[in-house]
Short mmCIF file of C-alpha atoms in Angstrom, two decimals:
data_model
loop_
_atom_site.label_atom_id
_atom_site.label_comp_id
_atom_site.label_asym_id
_atom_site.label_seq_id
_atom_site.Cartn_x
_atom_site.Cartn_y
_atom_site.Cartn_z
CA UNK D 1 235.42 33.51 112.44
CA UNK D 2 231.67 34.30 112.49
CA UNK D 3 230.92 30.67 111.63
CA UNK D 4 232.94 29.54 114.68
CA UNK D 5 231.15 31.81 117.12
CA UNK D 6 229.06 29.01 118.63
CA UNK D 7 232.25 27.06 119.40
CA UNK D 8 233.16 29.78 121.92
CA UNK D 9 229.76 30.00 123.60
CA UNK D 10 229.84 28.19 126.93
CA UNK D 11 229.15 28.78 130.59
CA UNK D 12 232.46 28.62 132.43
CA UNK D 13 232.77 29.15 136.18
CA UNK D 14 229.32 30.73 136.20
CA UNK D 15 230.03 33.19 133.37
CA UNK D 16 229.26 33.09 129.67
CA UNK D 17 232.03 33.05 127.09
CA UNK D 18 231.71 34.20 123.50
CA UNK D 19 233.63 35.29 120.42
CA UNK D 20 233.47 38.90 119.19
CA UNK D 21 234.48 40.26 115.80
CA UNK D 22 235.84 43.77 115.25
CA UNK D 23 236.23 44.68 111.60
CA UNK D 24 236.64 47.40 109.03
CA UNK D 25 237.65 47.33 105.38
CA UNK D 26 241.21 46.21 106.24
CA UNK D 27 241.22 44.42 109.60
CA UNK D 28 239.23 41.62 111.16
CA UNK D 29 240.10 41.01 114.82
CA UNK D 30 238.44 38.16 116.71
CA UNK D 31 238.49 38.39 120.52
CA UNK D 32 237.09 36.06 123.16
CA UNK D 33 236.33 37.14 126.71
CA UNK D 34 237.95 33.93 127.96
CA UNK D 35 241.31 35.35 128.98
CA UNK D 36 240.55 38.56 127.03
CA UNK D 37 242.50 37.02 124.20
CA UNK D 38 243.07 37.65 120.51
CA UNK D 39 241.94 34.58 118.57
CA UNK D 40 242.72 35.75 115.04
CA UNK D 41 243.78 38.86 113.15
CA UNK D 42 243.14 38.98 109.39
CA UNK D 43 245.11 41.51 107.34
CA UNK D 44 245.66 42.12 103.62
CA UNK D 45 248.85 40.47 102.35
CA UNK D 46 250.20 40.34 98.83
CA UNK D 47 247.55 40.70 96.12
CA UNK D 48 245.10 41.64 98.92
CA UNK D 49 244.88 38.01 100.07
CA UNK D 50 243.82 37.95 103.71
CA UNK D 51 246.46 36.62 106.10
CA UNK D 52 245.77 35.52 109.70
CA UNK D 53 248.85 36.68 111.61
CA UNK D 54 247.83 35.52 115.12
CA UNK D 55 248.18 31.90 116.24
CA UNK D 56 245.05 30.67 117.98
CA UNK D 57 242.49 27.87 118.28
CA UNK D 58 239.18 27.06 116.62
CA UNK D 59 237.15 26.64 119.81
CA UNK D 60 237.03 27.39 123.51
CA UNK D 61 237.49 23.70 124.28
CA UNK D 62 240.80 23.74 122.44
CA UNK D 63 241.99 26.69 124.53
CA UNK D 64 240.95 24.86 127.70
CA UNK D 65 242.75 21.67 126.70
CA UNK D 66 245.92 23.21 125.24
CA UNK D 67 249.31 22.57 126.81
CA UNK D 68 250.19 26.21 125.98
CA UNK D 69 247.74 28.32 127.99
CA UNK D 70 248.81 31.86 127.09
CA UNK D 71 247.97 32.09 123.37
CA UNK D 72 246.67 35.61 122.74
CA UNK D 73 245.71 36.22 126.37
CA UNK D 74 245.98 39.17 128.71
CA UNK D 75 248.53 38.32 131.40
CA UNK D 76 248.19 39.44 135.02
CA UNK D 77 248.45 40.29 137.77
CA UNK D 78 252.12 40.04 136.99
CA UNK D 79 253.44 39.26 133.53
CA UNK D 80 256.66 37.26 133.33
CA UNK D 81 258.54 35.66 136.22
CA UNK D 82 258.87 36.39 139.93
CA UNK D 83 261.79 34.48 141.44
CA UNK D 84 260.59 31.60 143.63
CA UNK D 85 257.22 33.39 143.81
CA UNK D 86 258.50 35.60 146.62
CA UNK D 87 258.39 39.36 147.11
CA UNK D 88 258.07 41.83 149.98
CA UNK D 89 255.84 44.88 150.08
CA UNK D 90 255.48 47.38 152.92
CA UNK D 91 257.27 45.03 155.29
CA UNK D 92 255.07 42.01 154.49
CA UNK D 93 256.37 38.90 152.72
CA UNK D 94 254.26 37.23 150.03
CA UNK D 95 254.47 33.74 148.58
CA UNK D 96 252.84 33.28 145.19
CA UNK D 97 252.07 29.92 143.55
CA UNK D 98 254.97 28.21 141.77
CA UNK D 99 253.67 27.28 138.32
CA UNK D 100 256.87 27.22 136.22
CA UNK D 101 259.30 25.57 138.62
CA UNK D 102 261.02 27.03 140.51
CA UNK D 103 259.28 30.36 139.84
CA UNK D 104 255.92 32.12 139.55
CA UNK D 105 255.01 32.85 135.92
CA UNK D 106 252.40 35.10 134.29
CA UNK D 107 250.19 35.62 137.34
CA UNK D 108 250.06 31.98 138.39
CA UNK D 109 248.00 28.97 137.28
CA UNK D 110 244.77 30.92 137.80
CA UNK D 111 246.01 34.21 136.38
CA UNK D 112 244.02 36.58 134.19
CA UNK D 113 244.55 34.31 131.16
CA UNK D 114 242.22 31.75 132.80
CA UNK D 115 239.39 34.14 133.71
CA UNK D 116 236.12 34.93 131.97
CA UNK D 117 236.15 38.70 131.59
CA UNK D 118 232.99 40.80 131.71
CA UNK D 119 231.89 42.33 128.40
CA UNK D 120 231.01 45.96 129.13
CA UNK D 121 230.54 47.24 125.59
CA UNK D 122 231.12 46.06 122.03
CA UNK D 123 230.66 47.54 118.57
CA UNK D 124 232.28 47.07 115.16
CA UNK D 125 235.52 48.86 116.17
CA UNK D 126 235.93 48.37 119.94
CA UNK D 127 235.28 45.96 122.75
CA UNK D 128 235.54 46.90 126.42
CA UNK D 129 236.25 44.12 128.93
CA UNK D 130 236.67 44.19 132.69
CA UNK D 131 237.86 41.87 135.42
CA UNK D 132 237.67 42.21 139.21
CA UNK D 133 240.54 40.43 140.94
CA UNK D 134 239.77 39.96 144.65
CA UNK D 135 242.25 40.49 147.46
CA UNK D 136 244.63 37.51 147.77
CA UNK D 137 243.74 36.01 144.42
CA UNK D 138 246.86 33.94 143.70
CA UNK D 139 247.95 35.58 146.99
CA UNK D 140 248.40 39.08 145.52
CA UNK D 141 247.31 41.85 147.92
CA UNK D 142 244.41 44.21 147.23
CA UNK D 143 241.13 44.17 145.35
CA UNK D 144 242.12 45.09 141.80
CA UNK D 145 239.70 46.41 139.18
CA UNK D 146 240.99 46.05 135.61
CA UNK D 147 239.46 47.56 132.48
CA UNK D 148 240.67 46.82 128.96
CA UNK D 149 239.68 48.25 125.58
CA UNK D 150 240.57 46.62 122.26
CA UNK D 151 240.23 49.04 119.33
CA UNK D 152 240.89 48.80 115.62
CA UNK D 153 241.37 51.76 113.30
CA UNK D 154 241.23 52.42 109.57
CA UNK D 155 245.02 52.68 109.59
CA UNK D 156 245.42 48.94 110.22
CA UNK D 157 246.07 49.47 113.92
CA UNK D 158 245.11 47.29 116.88
CA UNK D 159 245.19 49.26 120.15
CA UNK D 160 245.04 47.93 123.71
CA UNK D 161 244.24 50.41 126.49
CA UNK D 162 244.60 49.13 130.06
CA UNK D 163 243.47 50.74 133.30
CA UNK D 164 243.55 49.35 136.85
CA UNK D 165 242.92 50.54 140.41
CA UNK D 166 243.46 48.94 143.80
CA UNK D 167 242.23 49.46 147.37
CA UNK D 168 245.52 48.22 148.85
CA UNK D 169 249.16 48.60 147.87
CA UNK D 170 249.95 45.89 145.33
CA UNK D 171 252.14 45.07 142.35
CA UNK D 172 250.96 44.99 138.76
CA UNK D 173 252.45 44.21 135.37
CA UNK D 174 249.96 43.60 132.56
CA UNK D 175 250.69 42.53 129.00
CA UNK D 176 249.09 40.91 125.98
CA UNK D 177 250.52 37.62 124.74
CA UNK D 178 249.62 37.16 121.05
CA UNK D 179 251.77 34.67 119.16
CA UNK D 180 252.54 36.23 115.76
CA UNK D 181 253.51 34.78 112.42
CA UNK D 182 253.40 37.60 109.89
CA UNK D 183 253.46 35.15 106.99
CA UNK D 184 250.26 33.67 108.38
CA UNK D 185 249.47 31.04 110.95
CA UNK D 186 250.57 27.61 109.78
CA UNK D 187 253.14 28.83 107.25
CA UNK D 188 256.15 27.49 109.11
CA UNK D 189 259.16 29.00 110.86
CA UNK D 190 259.44 32.65 111.88
CA UNK D 191 263.24 32.56 111.79
CA UNK D 192 263.40 34.49 108.49
CA UNK D 193 261.21 37.30 109.82
CA UNK D 194 263.14 40.56 110.03
CA UNK D 195 263.14 42.25 113.43
CA UNK D 196 264.29 45.62 114.72
CA UNK D 197 264.11 46.64 118.41
CA UNK D 198 264.73 50.12 119.84
CA UNK D 199 266.93 48.92 122.68
CA UNK D 200 270.52 49.47 123.78
CA UNK D 201 270.29 47.15 126.81
CA UNK D 202 268.57 43.94 127.85
CA UNK D 203 268.16 41.94 131.04
CA UNK D 204 270.52 38.94 131.05
CA UNK D 205 269.15 35.90 132.87
CA UNK D 206 270.39 32.99 134.93
CA UNK D 207 269.77 29.39 133.95
CA UNK D 208 266.23 29.52 135.40
CA UNK D 209 265.39 32.63 133.30
CA UNK D 210 265.46 35.17 136.16
CA UNK D 211 267.10 38.58 135.41
CA UNK D 212 270.50 39.18 136.94
CA UNK D 213 270.92 42.84 135.98
CA UNK D 214 271.28 44.81 132.76
CA UNK D 215 273.71 44.44 129.89
CA UNK D 216 274.50 46.38 126.73
CA UNK D 217 273.46 44.73 123.48
CA UNK D 218 276.70 45.76 121.74
CA UNK D 219 278.54 42.99 119.90
CA UNK D 220 275.96 40.38 120.84
CA UNK D 221 273.06 38.46 119.26
CA UNK D 222 270.79 40.83 121.22
CA UNK D 223 271.62 43.86 119.11
CA UNK D 224 268.52 44.42 117.01
CA UNK D 225 269.04 48.17 116.63
CA UNK D 226 269.43 47.40 112.94
CA UNK D 227 267.18 44.86 111.30
CA UNK D 228 268.22 41.21 111.56
CA UNK D 229 266.52 37.93 110.82
CA UNK D 230 265.21 36.43 114.07
CA UNK D 231 267.09 33.23 113.31
CA UNK D 232 270.30 34.87 112.07
CA UNK D 233 272.15 34.45 115.38
CA UNK D 234 269.72 32.37 117.43
CA UNK D 235 271.99 29.32 117.41
CA UNK D 236 275.17 31.21 118.33
CA UNK D 237 277.27 29.79 121.13
CA UNK D 238 276.16 32.54 123.53
CA UNK D 239 275.36 31.68 127.15
CA UNK D 240 272.19 33.78 127.21
CA UNK D 241 270.77 31.98 124.17
CA UNK D 242 271.75 28.63 125.64
CA UNK D 243 269.98 29.38 128.92
CA UNK D 244 266.72 30.26 127.17
CA UNK D 245 266.93 27.92 124.18
CA UNK D 246 266.78 31.03 121.98
CA UNK D 247 265.34 34.46 122.75
CA UNK D 248 263.22 34.79 125.89
CA UNK D 249 264.54 38.08 127.26
CA UNK D 250 263.35 41.53 128.28
CA UNK D 251 264.67 44.39 126.17
CA UNK D 252 264.96 47.79 127.86
CA UNK D 253 263.33 50.23 125.47
CA UNK D 254 264.85 53.54 124.48
CA UNK D 255 263.08 56.74 125.41
CA UNK D 256 259.95 57.39 127.45
CA UNK D 257 256.31 58.04 126.71
CA UNK D 258 254.39 56.43 123.89
CA UNK D 259 256.94 55.54 121.23
CA UNK D 260 258.00 52.90 118.73
CA UNK D 261 259.51 49.81 120.37
CA UNK D 262 259.99 47.35 117.52
CA UNK D 263 259.27 46.52 113.92
CA UNK D 264 258.97 43.06 112.38
CA UNK D 265 258.18 41.88 108.87
CA UNK D 266 257.23 38.58 107.29
CA UNK D 267 259.63 37.39 104.61
CA UNK D 268 256.89 35.75 102.51
CA UNK D 269 253.77 37.89 103.06
CA UNK D 270 255.60 41.20 103.16
CA UNK D 271 253.35 42.26 106.05
CA UNK D 272 255.15 44.48 108.58
CA UNK D 273 254.16 45.20 112.17
CA UNK D 274 255.28 48.12 114.32
CA UNK D 275 254.85 47.85 118.10
CA UNK D 276 254.34 51.10 120.02
CA UNK D 277 254.07 51.36 123.80
CA UNK D 278 254.60 53.54 126.86
CA UNK D 279 256.06 50.62 128.83
CA UNK D 280 259.77 50.48 129.78
CA UNK D 281 260.41 46.98 128.47
CA UNK D 282 259.44 44.34 125.93
CA UNK D 283 259.95 40.60 126.03
CA UNK D 284 261.09 38.90 122.85
CA UNK D 285 260.09 35.24 122.82
CA UNK D 286 261.07 33.15 119.80
CA UNK D 287 258.75 30.17 120.32
CA UNK D 288 261.39 28.02 121.99
CA UNK D 289 258.89 25.95 123.97
CA UNK D 290 256.54 25.27 121.05
CA UNK D 291 256.54 21.51 120.48
CA UNK D 292 253.75 20.83 118.00
CA UNK D 293 251.62 19.41 120.80
CA UNK D 294 248.53 21.48 119.96
CA UNK D 295 246.32 21.65 116.88
CA UNK D 296 245.71 25.31 116.11
CA UNK D 297 243.23 26.94 113.72
CA UNK D 298 242.53 25.10 110.47
CA UNK D 299 244.29 21.92 111.57
CA UNK D 300 247.85 23.27 111.74
CA UNK D 301 250.26 22.37 114.56
CA UNK D 302 252.02 24.82 116.88
CA UNK D 303 255.45 23.57 115.83
CA UNK D 304 258.82 24.75 117.15
CA UNK D 305 259.48 28.44 116.46
CA UNK D 306 256.49 28.93 114.18
CA UNK D 307 255.49 32.08 116.11
CA UNK D 308 257.12 34.86 118.11
CA UNK D 309 255.93 37.23 120.84
CA UNK D 310 256.70 40.87 121.58
CA UNK D 311 255.25 41.46 125.05
CA UNK D 312 255.28 45.09 126.21
CA UNK D 313 255.81 45.15 129.97
CA UNK D 314 257.69 46.19 133.07
CA UNK D 315 260.74 44.10 133.84
CA UNK D 316 260.64 40.46 135.01
CA UNK D 317 261.08 39.98 138.76
CA UNK D 318 261.00 43.76 139.30
CA UNK D 319 259.64 43.49 142.89
CA UNK D 320 262.98 41.91 143.84
CA UNK D 321 265.15 44.44 141.98
CA UNK D 322 264.96 47.92 143.55
CA UNK D 323 266.94 49.32 140.59
CA UNK D 324 264.24 48.27 138.09
CA UNK D 325 261.27 50.58 137.33
CA UNK D 326 258.65 50.28 140.07
CA UNK D 327 255.63 48.01 139.59
CA UNK D 328 253.91 49.15 142.81
CA UNK D 329 250.35 50.47 142.53
CA UNK D 330 248.94 52.45 145.44
CA UNK D 331 245.30 53.11 146.39
CA UNK D 332 244.13 56.29 144.69
CA UNK D 333 246.49 55.79 141.74
CA UNK D 334 245.43 54.64 138.27
CA UNK D 335 247.54 52.15 136.39
CA UNK D 336 247.19 53.21 132.76
CA UNK D 337 249.07 51.99 129.72
CA UNK D 338 248.64 51.64 125.96
CA UNK D 339 250.13 49.29 123.39
CA UNK D 340 249.55 49.52 119.66
CA UNK D 341 250.25 47.04 116.86
CA UNK D 342 250.39 48.97 113.59
CA UNK D 343 250.44 46.94 110.38
CA UNK D 344 251.65 47.69 106.89
CA UNK D 345 250.37 45.58 103.96
CA UNK D 346 252.53 43.29 101.90
#
């Protein structure tokens, strides 16, 4: 990715964009400050052949022109959906932009994925980025200061540390949105990837993908407590799969604190990935809306179900569900969370 660095160097909305490479003997992670996104992640596969497990683009222009705007990006202020873009906070009603009709999705059309983040510090193993979200940006209340650190370790780990503060009561739900193919970008379907999720319950959805409560995973295609192929039951005649066109659901994670949430492995490369987080939920997305409309790195297409996402998060539409874990951030509090992707070679 060093040779492509100049393809990410532009002035956008008055700020400069660039591409940054973090690397050690095992990992090479490329990050751009446009959307604070992962562009590529090279890992050793079988016979030590490097495998790029993150779907991304070759240039900033391709990210700007893509029909899929979330590849690899940090999502905020609120990851996932808010029903009809409406919520109430401290007796005041808020209307957010509707960008995935009829709902608000991933912070709105001008969410954090579309911003040029400030580069505070960078070295071979870490990059620190920040973004200041002013009061009423996308109509969210409060001036929000967000700080993010990407780190890599010698144990083939990629770590994301988030912190945020506000000067006014607001809501917040941040996540990272890398599209993974553990066999390598451009190698085809992810349906034969094995997946295990530490979850006894998930949030069932209505036909517009808004949660309608919680449901046990028992005796359903949503039971990943033991390892299953992603595609093993994806075409079952199950109403939840029909609503979403596959998996696009929040799984309620077992336990609390920083713990293992999921493990996936590529059937060809043998590369495995463990996801660890302190968040209460994780969205499994099976690439249902990928249509091959975009040319990704090295001339490949983002074809149907050629990547999957595991987005650590609070629950979708939580501001409208008092029984869900709170997403309210008060002045004087610090929003702090960590997610780790730990890889095991093929």
